[in-house]
CSV table of C-alpha atoms and ligand atoms in Angstrom, one decimal:
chain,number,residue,atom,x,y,z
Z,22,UNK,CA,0.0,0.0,0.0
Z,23,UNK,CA,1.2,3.7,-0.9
Z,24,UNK,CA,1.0,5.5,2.2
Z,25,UNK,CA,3.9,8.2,0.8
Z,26,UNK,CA,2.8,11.5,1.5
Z,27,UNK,CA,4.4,13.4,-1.1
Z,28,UNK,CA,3.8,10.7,-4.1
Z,29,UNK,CA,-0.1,10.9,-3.1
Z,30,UNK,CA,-0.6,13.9,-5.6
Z,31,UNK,CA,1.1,12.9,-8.8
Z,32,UNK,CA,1.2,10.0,-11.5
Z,33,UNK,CA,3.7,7.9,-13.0
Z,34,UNK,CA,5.5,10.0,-15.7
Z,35,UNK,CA,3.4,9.2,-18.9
Z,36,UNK,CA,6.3,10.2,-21.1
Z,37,UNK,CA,8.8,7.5,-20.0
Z,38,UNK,CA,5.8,4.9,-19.8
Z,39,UNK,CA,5.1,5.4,-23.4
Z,40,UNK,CA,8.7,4.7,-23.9
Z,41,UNK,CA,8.4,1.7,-22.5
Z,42,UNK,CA,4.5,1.2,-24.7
Z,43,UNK,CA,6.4,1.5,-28.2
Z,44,UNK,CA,9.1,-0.8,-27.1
Z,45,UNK,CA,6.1,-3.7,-26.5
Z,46,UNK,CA,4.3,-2.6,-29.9
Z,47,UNK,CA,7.6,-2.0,-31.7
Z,48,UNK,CA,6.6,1.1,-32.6
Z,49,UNK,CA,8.8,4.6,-33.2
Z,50,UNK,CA,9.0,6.1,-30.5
Z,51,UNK,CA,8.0,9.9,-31.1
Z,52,UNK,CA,7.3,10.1,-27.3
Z,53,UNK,CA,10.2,10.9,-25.2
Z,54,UNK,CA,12.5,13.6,-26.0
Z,55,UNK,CA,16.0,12.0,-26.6
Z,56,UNK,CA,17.9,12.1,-29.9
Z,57,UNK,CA,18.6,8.7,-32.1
Z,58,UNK,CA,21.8,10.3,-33.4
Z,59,UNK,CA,25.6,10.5,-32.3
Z,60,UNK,CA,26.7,12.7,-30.5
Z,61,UNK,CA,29.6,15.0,-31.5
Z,62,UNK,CA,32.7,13.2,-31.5
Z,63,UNK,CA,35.1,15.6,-30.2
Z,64,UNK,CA,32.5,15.6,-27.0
Z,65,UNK,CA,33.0,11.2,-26.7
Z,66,UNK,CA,36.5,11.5,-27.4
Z,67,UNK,CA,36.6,13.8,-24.1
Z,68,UNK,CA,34.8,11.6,-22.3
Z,69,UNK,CA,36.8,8.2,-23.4
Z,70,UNK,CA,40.1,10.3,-22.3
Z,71,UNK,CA,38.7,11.8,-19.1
Z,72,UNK,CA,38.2,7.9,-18.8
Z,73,UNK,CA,41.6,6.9,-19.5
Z,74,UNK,CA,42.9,9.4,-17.0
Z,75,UNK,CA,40.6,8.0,-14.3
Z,76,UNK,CA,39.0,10.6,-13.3
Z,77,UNK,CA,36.6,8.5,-11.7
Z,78,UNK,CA,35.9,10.0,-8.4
Z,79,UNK,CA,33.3,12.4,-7.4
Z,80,UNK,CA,33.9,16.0,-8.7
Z,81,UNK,CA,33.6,18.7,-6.0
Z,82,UNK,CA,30.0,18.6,-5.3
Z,83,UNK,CA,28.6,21.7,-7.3
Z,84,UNK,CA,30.9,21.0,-10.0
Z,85,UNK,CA,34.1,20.3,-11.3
Z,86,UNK,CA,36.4,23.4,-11.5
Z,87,UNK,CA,36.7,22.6,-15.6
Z,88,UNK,CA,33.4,23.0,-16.6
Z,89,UNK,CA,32.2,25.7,-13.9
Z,90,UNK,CA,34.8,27.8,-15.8
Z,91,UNK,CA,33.8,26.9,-19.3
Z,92,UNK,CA,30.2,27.7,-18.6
Z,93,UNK,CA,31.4,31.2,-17.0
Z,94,UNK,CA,33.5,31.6,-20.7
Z,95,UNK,CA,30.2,30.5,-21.7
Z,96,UNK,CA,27.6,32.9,-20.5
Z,97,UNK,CA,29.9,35.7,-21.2
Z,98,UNK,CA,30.5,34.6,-25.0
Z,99,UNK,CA,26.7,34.0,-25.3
Z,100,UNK,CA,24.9,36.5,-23.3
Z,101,UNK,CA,27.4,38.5,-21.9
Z,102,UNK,CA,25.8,37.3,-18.3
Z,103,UNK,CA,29.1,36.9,-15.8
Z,104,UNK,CA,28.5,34.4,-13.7
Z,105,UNK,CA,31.3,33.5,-10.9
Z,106,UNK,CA,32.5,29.8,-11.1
Z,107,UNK,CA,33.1,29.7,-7.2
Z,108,UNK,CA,29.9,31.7,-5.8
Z,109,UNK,CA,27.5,31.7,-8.8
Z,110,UNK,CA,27.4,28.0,-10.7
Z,111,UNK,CA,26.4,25.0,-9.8
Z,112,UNK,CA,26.5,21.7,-11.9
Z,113,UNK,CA,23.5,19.0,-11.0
Z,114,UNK,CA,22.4,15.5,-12.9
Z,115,UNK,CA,20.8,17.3,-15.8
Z,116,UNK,CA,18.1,20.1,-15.6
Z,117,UNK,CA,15.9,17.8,-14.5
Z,118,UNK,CA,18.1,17.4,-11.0
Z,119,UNK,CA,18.6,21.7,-11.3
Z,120,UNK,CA,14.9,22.3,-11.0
Z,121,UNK,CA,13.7,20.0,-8.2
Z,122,UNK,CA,16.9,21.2,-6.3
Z,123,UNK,CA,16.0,25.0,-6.7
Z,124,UNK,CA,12.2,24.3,-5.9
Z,125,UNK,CA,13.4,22.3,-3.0
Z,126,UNK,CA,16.0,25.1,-1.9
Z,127,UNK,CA,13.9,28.4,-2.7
Z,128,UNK,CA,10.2,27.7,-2.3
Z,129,UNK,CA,8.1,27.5,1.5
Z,130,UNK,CA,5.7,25.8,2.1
Z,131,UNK,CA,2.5,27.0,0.8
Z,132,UNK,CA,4.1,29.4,-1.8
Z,133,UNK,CA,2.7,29.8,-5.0
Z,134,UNK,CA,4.4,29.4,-8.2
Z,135,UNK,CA,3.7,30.4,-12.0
Z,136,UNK,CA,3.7,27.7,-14.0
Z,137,UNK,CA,2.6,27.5,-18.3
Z,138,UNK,CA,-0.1,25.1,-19.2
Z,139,UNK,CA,1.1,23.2,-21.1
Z,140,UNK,CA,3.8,22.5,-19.0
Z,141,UNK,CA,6.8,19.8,-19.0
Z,142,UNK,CA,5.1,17.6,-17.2
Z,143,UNK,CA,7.9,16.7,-14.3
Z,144,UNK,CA,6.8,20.6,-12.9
Z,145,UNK,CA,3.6,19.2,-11.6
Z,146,UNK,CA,5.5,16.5,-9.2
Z,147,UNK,CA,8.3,19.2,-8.9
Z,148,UNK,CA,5.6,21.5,-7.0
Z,149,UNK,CA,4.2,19.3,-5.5
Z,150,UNK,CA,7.4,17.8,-3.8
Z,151,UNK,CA,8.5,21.4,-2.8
Z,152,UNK,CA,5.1,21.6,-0.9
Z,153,UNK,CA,4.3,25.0,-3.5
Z,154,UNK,CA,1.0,25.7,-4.9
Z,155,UNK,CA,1.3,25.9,-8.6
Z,156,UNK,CA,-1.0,28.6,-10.2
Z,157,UNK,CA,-1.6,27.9,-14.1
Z,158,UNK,CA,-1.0,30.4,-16.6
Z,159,UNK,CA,-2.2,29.0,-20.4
Z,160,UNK,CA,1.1,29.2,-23.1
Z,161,UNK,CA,-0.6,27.9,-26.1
Z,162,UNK,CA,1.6,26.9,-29.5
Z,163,UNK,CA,1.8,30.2,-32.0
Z,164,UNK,CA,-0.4,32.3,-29.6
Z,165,UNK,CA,1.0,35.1,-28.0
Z,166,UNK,CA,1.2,35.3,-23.8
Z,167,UNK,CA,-2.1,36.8,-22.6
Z,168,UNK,CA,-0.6,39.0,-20.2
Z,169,UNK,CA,-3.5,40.3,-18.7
Z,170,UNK,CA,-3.6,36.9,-17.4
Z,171,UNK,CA,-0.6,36.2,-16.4
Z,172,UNK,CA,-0.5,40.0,-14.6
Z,173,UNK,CA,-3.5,37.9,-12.4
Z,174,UNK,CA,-1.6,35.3,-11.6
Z,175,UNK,CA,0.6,37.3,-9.8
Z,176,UNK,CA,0.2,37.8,-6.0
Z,177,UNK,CA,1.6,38.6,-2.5
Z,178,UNK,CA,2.0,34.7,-2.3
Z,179,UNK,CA,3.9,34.3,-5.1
Z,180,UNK,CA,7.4,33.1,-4.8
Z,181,UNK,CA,8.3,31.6,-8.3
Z,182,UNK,CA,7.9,31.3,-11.8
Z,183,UNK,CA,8.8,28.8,-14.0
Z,184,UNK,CA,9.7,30.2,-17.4
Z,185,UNK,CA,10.7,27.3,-20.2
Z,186,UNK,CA,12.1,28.8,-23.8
Z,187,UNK,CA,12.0,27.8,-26.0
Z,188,UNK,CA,9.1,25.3,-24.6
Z,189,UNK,CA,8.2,22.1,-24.1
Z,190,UNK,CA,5.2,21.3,-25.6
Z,191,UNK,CA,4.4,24.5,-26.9
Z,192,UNK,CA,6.9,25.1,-29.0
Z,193,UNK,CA,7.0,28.7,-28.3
Z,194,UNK,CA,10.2,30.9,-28.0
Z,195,UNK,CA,9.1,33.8,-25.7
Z,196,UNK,CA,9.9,36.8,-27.3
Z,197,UNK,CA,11.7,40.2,-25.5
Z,198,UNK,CA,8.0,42.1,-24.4
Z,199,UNK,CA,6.5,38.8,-23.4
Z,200,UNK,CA,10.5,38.2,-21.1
Z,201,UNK,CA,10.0,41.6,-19.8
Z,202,UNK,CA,6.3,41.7,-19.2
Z,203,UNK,CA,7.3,38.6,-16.8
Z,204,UNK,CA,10.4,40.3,-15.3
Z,205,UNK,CA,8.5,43.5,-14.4
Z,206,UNK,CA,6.2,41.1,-13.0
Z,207,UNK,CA,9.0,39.0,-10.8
Z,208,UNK,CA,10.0,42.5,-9.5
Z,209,UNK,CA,7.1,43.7,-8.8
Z,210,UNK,CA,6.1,41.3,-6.9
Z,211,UNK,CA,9.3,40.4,-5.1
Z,212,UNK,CA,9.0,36.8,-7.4
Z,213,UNK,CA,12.0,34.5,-8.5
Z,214,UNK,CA,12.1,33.5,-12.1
Z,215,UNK,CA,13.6,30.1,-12.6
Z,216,UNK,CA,14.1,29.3,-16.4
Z,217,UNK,CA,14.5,25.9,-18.0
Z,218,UNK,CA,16.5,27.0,-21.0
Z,219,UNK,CA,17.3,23.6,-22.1
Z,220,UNK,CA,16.5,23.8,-25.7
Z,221,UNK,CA,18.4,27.6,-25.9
Z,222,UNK,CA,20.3,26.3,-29.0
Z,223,UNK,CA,17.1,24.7,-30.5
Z,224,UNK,CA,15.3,27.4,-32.2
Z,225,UNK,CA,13.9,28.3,-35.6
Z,226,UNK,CA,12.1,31.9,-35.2
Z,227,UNK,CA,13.8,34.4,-32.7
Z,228,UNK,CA,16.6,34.8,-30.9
Z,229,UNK,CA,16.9,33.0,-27.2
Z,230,UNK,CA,17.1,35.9,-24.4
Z,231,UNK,CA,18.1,34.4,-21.5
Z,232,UNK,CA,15.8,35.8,-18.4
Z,233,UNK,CA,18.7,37.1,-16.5
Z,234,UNK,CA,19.9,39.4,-19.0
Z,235,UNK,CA,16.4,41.6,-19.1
Z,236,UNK,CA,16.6,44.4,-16.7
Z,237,UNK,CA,16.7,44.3,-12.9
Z,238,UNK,CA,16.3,40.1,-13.4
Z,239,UNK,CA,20.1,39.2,-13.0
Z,240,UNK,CA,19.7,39.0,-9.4
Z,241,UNK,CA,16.1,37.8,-9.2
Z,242,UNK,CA,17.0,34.6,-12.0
Z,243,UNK,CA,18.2,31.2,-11.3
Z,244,UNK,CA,18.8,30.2,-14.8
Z,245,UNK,CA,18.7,26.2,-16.0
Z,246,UNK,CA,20.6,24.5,-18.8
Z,247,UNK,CA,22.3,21.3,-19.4
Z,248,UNK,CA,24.4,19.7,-21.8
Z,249,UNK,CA,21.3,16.9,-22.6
Z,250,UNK,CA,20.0,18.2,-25.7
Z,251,UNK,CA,22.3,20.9,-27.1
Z,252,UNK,CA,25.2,18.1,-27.2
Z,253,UNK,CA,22.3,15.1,-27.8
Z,254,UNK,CA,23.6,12.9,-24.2
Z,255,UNK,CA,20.1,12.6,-22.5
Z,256,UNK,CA,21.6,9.9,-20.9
Z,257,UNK,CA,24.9,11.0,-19.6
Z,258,UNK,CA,22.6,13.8,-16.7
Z,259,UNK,CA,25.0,16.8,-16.5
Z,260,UNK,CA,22.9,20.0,-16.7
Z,261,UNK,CA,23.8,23.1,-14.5
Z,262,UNK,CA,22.5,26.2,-12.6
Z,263,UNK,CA,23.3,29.8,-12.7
Z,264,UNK,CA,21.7,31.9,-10.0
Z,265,UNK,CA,23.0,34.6,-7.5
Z,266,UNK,CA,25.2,34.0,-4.7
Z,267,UNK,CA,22.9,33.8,-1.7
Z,268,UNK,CA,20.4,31.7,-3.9
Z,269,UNK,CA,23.1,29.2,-4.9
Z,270,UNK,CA,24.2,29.1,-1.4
Z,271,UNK,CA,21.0,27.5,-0.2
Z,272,UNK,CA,20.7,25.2,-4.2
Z,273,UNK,CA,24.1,23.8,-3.6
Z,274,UNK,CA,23.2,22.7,0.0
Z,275,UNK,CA,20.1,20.5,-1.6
Z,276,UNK,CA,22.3,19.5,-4.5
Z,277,UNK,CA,24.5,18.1,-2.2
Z,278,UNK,CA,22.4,16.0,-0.5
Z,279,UNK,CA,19.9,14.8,-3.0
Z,280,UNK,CA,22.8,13.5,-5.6
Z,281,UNK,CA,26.3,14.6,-4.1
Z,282,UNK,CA,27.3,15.4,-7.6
Z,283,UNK,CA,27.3,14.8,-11.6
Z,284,UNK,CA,29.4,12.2,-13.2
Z,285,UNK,CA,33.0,13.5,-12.7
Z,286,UNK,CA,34.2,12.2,-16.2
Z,287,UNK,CA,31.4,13.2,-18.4
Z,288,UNK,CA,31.6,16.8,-16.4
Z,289,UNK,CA,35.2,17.0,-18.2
Z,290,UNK,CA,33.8,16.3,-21.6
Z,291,UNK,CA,31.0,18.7,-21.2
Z,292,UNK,CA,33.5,21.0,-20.8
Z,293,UNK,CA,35.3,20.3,-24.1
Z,294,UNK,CA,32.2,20.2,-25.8
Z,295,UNK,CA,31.9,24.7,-24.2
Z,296,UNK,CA,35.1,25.4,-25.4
Z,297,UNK,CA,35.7,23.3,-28.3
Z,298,UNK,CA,33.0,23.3,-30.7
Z,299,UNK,CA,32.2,26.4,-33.1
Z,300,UNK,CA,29.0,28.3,-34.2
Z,301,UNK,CA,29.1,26.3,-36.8
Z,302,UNK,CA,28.3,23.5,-34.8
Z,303,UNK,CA,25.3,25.7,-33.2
Z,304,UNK,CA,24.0,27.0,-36.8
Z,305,UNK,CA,24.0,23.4,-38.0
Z,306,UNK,CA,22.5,21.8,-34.7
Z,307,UNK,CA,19.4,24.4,-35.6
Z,308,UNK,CA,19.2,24.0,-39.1
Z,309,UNK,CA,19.2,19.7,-38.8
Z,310,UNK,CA,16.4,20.3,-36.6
Z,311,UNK,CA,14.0,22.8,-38.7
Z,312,UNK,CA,14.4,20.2,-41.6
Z,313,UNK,CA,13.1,17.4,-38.8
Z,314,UNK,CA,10.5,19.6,-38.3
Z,315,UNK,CA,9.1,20.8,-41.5
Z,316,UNK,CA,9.3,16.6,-42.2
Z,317,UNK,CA,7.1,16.1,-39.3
Z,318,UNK,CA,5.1,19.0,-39.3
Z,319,UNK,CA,3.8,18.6,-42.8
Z,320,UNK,CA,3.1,14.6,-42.5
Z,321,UNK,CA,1.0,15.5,-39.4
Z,322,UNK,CA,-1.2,18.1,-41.4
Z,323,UNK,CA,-1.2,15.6,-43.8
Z,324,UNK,CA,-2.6,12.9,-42.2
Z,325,UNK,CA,-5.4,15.3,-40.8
Z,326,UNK,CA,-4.2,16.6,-37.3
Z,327,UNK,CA,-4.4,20.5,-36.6
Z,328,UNK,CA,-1.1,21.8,-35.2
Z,329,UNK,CA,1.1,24.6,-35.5
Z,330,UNK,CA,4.7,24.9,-36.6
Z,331,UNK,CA,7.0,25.3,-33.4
Z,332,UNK,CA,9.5,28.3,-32.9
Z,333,UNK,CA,12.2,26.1,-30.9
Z,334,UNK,CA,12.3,22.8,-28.9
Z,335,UNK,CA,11.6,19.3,-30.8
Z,336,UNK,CA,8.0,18.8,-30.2
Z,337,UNK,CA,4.8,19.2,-31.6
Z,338,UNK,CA,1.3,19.2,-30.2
Z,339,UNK,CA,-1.7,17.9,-32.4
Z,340,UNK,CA,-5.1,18.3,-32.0
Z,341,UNK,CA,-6.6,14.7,-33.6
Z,342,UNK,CA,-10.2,15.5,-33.1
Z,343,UNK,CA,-10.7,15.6,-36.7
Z,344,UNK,CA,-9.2,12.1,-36.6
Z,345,UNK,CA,-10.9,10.2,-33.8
Z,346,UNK,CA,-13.4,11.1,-30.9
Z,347,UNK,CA,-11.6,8.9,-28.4
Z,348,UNK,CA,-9.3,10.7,-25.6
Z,349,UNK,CA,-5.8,11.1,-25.6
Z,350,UNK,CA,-4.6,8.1,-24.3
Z,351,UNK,CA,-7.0,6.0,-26.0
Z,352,UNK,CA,-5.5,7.2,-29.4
Z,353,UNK,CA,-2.1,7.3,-28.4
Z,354,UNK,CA,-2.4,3.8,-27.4
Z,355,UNK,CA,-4.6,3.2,-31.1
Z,356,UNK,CA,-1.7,5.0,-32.5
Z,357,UNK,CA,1.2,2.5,-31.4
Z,358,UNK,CA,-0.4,-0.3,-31.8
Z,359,UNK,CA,-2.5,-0.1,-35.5
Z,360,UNK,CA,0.1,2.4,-37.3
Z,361,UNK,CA,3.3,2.3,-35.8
Z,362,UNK,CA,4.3,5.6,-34.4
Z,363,UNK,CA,4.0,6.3,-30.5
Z,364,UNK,CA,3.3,9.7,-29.2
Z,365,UNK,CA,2.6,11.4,-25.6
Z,366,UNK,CA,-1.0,12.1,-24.7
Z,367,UNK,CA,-1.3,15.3,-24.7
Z,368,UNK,CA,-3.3,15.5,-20.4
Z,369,UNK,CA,0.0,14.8,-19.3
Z,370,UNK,CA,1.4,18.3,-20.1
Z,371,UNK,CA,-2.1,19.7,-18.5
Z,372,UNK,CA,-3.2,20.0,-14.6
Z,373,UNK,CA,-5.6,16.7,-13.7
Z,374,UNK,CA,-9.1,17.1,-15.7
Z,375,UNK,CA,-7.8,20.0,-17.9
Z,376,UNK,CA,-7.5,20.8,-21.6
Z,377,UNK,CA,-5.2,17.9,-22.9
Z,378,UNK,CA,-7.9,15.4,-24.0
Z,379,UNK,CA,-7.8,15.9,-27.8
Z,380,UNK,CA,-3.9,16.4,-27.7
Z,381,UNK,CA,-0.9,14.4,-28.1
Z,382,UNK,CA,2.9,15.3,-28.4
Z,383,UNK,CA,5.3,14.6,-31.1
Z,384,UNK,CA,9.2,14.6,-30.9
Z,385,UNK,CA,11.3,15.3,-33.7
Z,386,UNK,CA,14.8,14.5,-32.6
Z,387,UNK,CA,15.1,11.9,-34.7
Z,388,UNK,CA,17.0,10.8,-38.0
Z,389,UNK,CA,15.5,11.8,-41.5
Z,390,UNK,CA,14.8,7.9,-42.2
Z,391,UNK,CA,13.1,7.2,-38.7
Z,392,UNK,CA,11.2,10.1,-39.4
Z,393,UNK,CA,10.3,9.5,-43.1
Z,394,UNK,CA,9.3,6.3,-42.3
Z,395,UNK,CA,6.8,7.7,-39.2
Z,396,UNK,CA,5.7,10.1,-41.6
Z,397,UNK,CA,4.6,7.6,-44.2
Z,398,UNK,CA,3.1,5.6,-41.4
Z,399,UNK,CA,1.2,9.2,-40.2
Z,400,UNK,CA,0.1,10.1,-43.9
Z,401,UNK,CA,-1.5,5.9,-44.4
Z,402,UNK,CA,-4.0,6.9,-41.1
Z,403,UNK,CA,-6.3,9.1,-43.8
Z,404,UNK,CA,-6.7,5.9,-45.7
Z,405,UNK,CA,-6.5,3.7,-43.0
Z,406,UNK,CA,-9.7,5.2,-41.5
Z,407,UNK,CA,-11.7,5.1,-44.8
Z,408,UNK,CA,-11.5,1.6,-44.7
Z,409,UNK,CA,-11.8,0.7,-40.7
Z,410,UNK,CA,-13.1,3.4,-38.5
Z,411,UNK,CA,-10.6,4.2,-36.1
Z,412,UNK,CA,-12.7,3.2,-33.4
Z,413,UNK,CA,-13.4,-0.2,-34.6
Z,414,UNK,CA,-9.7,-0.7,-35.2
Z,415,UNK,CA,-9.2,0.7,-31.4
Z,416,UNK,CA,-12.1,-2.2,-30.3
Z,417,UNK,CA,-10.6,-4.9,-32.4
Z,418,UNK,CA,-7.0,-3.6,-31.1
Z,419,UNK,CA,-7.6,-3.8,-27.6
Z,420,UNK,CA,-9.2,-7.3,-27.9
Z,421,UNK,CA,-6.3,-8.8,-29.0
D,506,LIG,N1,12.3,16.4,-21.9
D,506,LIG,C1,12.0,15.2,-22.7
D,506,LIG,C2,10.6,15.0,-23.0
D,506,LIG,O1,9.8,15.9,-22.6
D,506,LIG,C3,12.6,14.0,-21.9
D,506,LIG,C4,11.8,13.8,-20.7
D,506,LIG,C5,12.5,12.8,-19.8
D,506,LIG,O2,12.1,11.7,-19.8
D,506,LIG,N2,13.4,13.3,-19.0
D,506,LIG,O3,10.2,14.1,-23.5
């Protein structure tokens, strides 16, 4: 029997259990977000020596010296945002690790924080875990912020928000009114922004303006990143934190304990990867992914779902209703199973009972041939269903 407190409020994740769905229907998997390609080689070679030289022990807990110092060259080069290596960055087991830990380290009990709806759906747990309230503000794909709402949002209780650009699901890439409507917000209201600016280098409209760089939001910002999908090692967990001294003062001490420290090895090859790799490598990184997307994209219009075209991150959210009446996860499952392809349903990036039921989530992080052939497989569902309703198909499917 569960008798956790804190696990009462939440679900499994849905996006690693469809993983696990299209492995059983041998399906592609266009659920979770992780990249079928190589990474760069000058990162593995890093990694492979950092190896060879054993450096196999922890790192300093917040982060080896290395890569502290080639995210500060980093910042500067970027955003021009200095960020002190000793007092100002700390280096956690992916963004997923950073956010937790500075919802853990920041947030009392009872305090409310901003969160978009859609939302990646580990913030849900993360809130709940940090005992916060989270307040919904809508970010819908190719719709502009409604910032009358999110102006309401804002109260005397309000500790956080959580800004993600470009986003995950949306797609959007907040532009610089929509940033600074939010940071006169945080400061008027004494609020933290913490941004999840994991897909910074993934974009296809607009530039990426990191939170901390708007004005009076350098010292109000603890800013997320990570290696994950910039470098395409989902699975090697080194993402990192950039926030003020007091703030990373109290993020460190929960780092600490939750994980003691990233993987002292791949830390070194992160690093490489910082100093070693060109705008080139950024320019092409972007451009690979617009022509995953326009592949995508237009299949999915094809085959009859309403969506829009995202500005940055590697998803897309579908409407299907023109497709099928069943919910989400009825479809997604209908999906897998009768044509092949395996998305996320789309109430898992929505609060329990809201608007996710005729949504599901696409990734595009994915070779040209995996997604040509998912394509082809999308683009067959419009002739599929004039032969064998998809409901009957769902019936027949779940019967077997
Ligand atoms: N961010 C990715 C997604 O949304 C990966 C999620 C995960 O499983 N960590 O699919």
């Amino acid at each position: 029997m569960n008798t956790a407190r804190r696990t009462h409020g939440f679900r499994e994740s849905v996006i690693r259990g469809m993983t696990r769905l299209a492995r059983e229907h041998n399906s592609i998997n266009l659920a979770q977000g992780f990249p079928n390609f190589p990474a760069p080689d000058l990162l593995k070679e890093a990694a492979i020596k950092a190896i060879g030289d054993d450096i196999n022990q922890y790192a300093i807990t917040w982060g080896a010296l290395r890569l502290r110092e080639a995210l500060a060259r980093k910042y500067q080069r970027w955003y021009a945002i200095s960020a002190d290596p000793e007092r100002e960055i700390t280096v956690t087991c992916g963004a997923t690790e950073a956010m937790i830990a500075t919802l853990l380290a920041v947030v009392n009990p009872g305090d409310e924080v901003i969160v978009f709806e859609p939302f990646y759906e580990n913030y849900g747990p993360d809130t709940i875990l940090a005992d916060a309230r989270p307040v919904y503000v809508p970010l819908q794909p190719g719709r502009a912020l409604d910032l009358d709402r999110l102006a309401a949002a804002f109260s005397s209780r309000t500790r956080a928000i959580i800004v993600n650009t470009p986003s995950n699901p949306a797609g959007r890439v907040l532009g610089r009114a929509e940033l600074e409507a939010i940071g006169d917000l945080c400061v008027r209201h004494d609020a933290l922004a913490i941004t999840d600016e994991i897909y910074e280098h993934i974009r296809f409209d607009g530039e990426h303006l990191p939170m901390a760089t708007l004005p009076g939001m350098r010292e109000r910002t603890v800013t997320i990143s990570g290696g994950s999908k910039t470098f395409s090692v989902t699975g090697w967990r080194v993402g990192w934190i950039i926030a003020p001294p007091a703030l990373t003062g109290a993020i460190r001490k929960v780092h600490d304990f939750l994980t003691v420290g990233a993987p002292a090895p791949l830390q070194e090859a992160i690093a490489a990867a910082l100093d070693g790799l060109d705008e080139a490598f950024y320019r092409q990184l972007a451009e690979t992914y617009r022509g995953r997307r326009d592949l995508l994209y237009s299949a999915l219009v094809d085959a009859g779902f309403r969506c829009t075209a995202p500005e940055g991150a590697y998803y897309i959210l579908a409407d299907f209703s023109a497709l099928a009446s069943m919910d989400d996860t009825e479809f997604s499952v209908w999906l897998s199973r009768e044509v092949g392809v395996t998305p996320v349903p789309g109430s898992s990036f929505f609060r329990e009972g809201g608007a996710g039921r005729p949504l599901v989530r696409f990734v595009f992080c994915k070779t040209e041939a995996v997604l040509t052939e998912a394509a082809a497989r999308l683009r067959s569902i419009g002739g599929a269903r004039q032969t064998r309703p998809i409901e009957v198909a769902l019936r027949s499917g779940l019967q077997r």
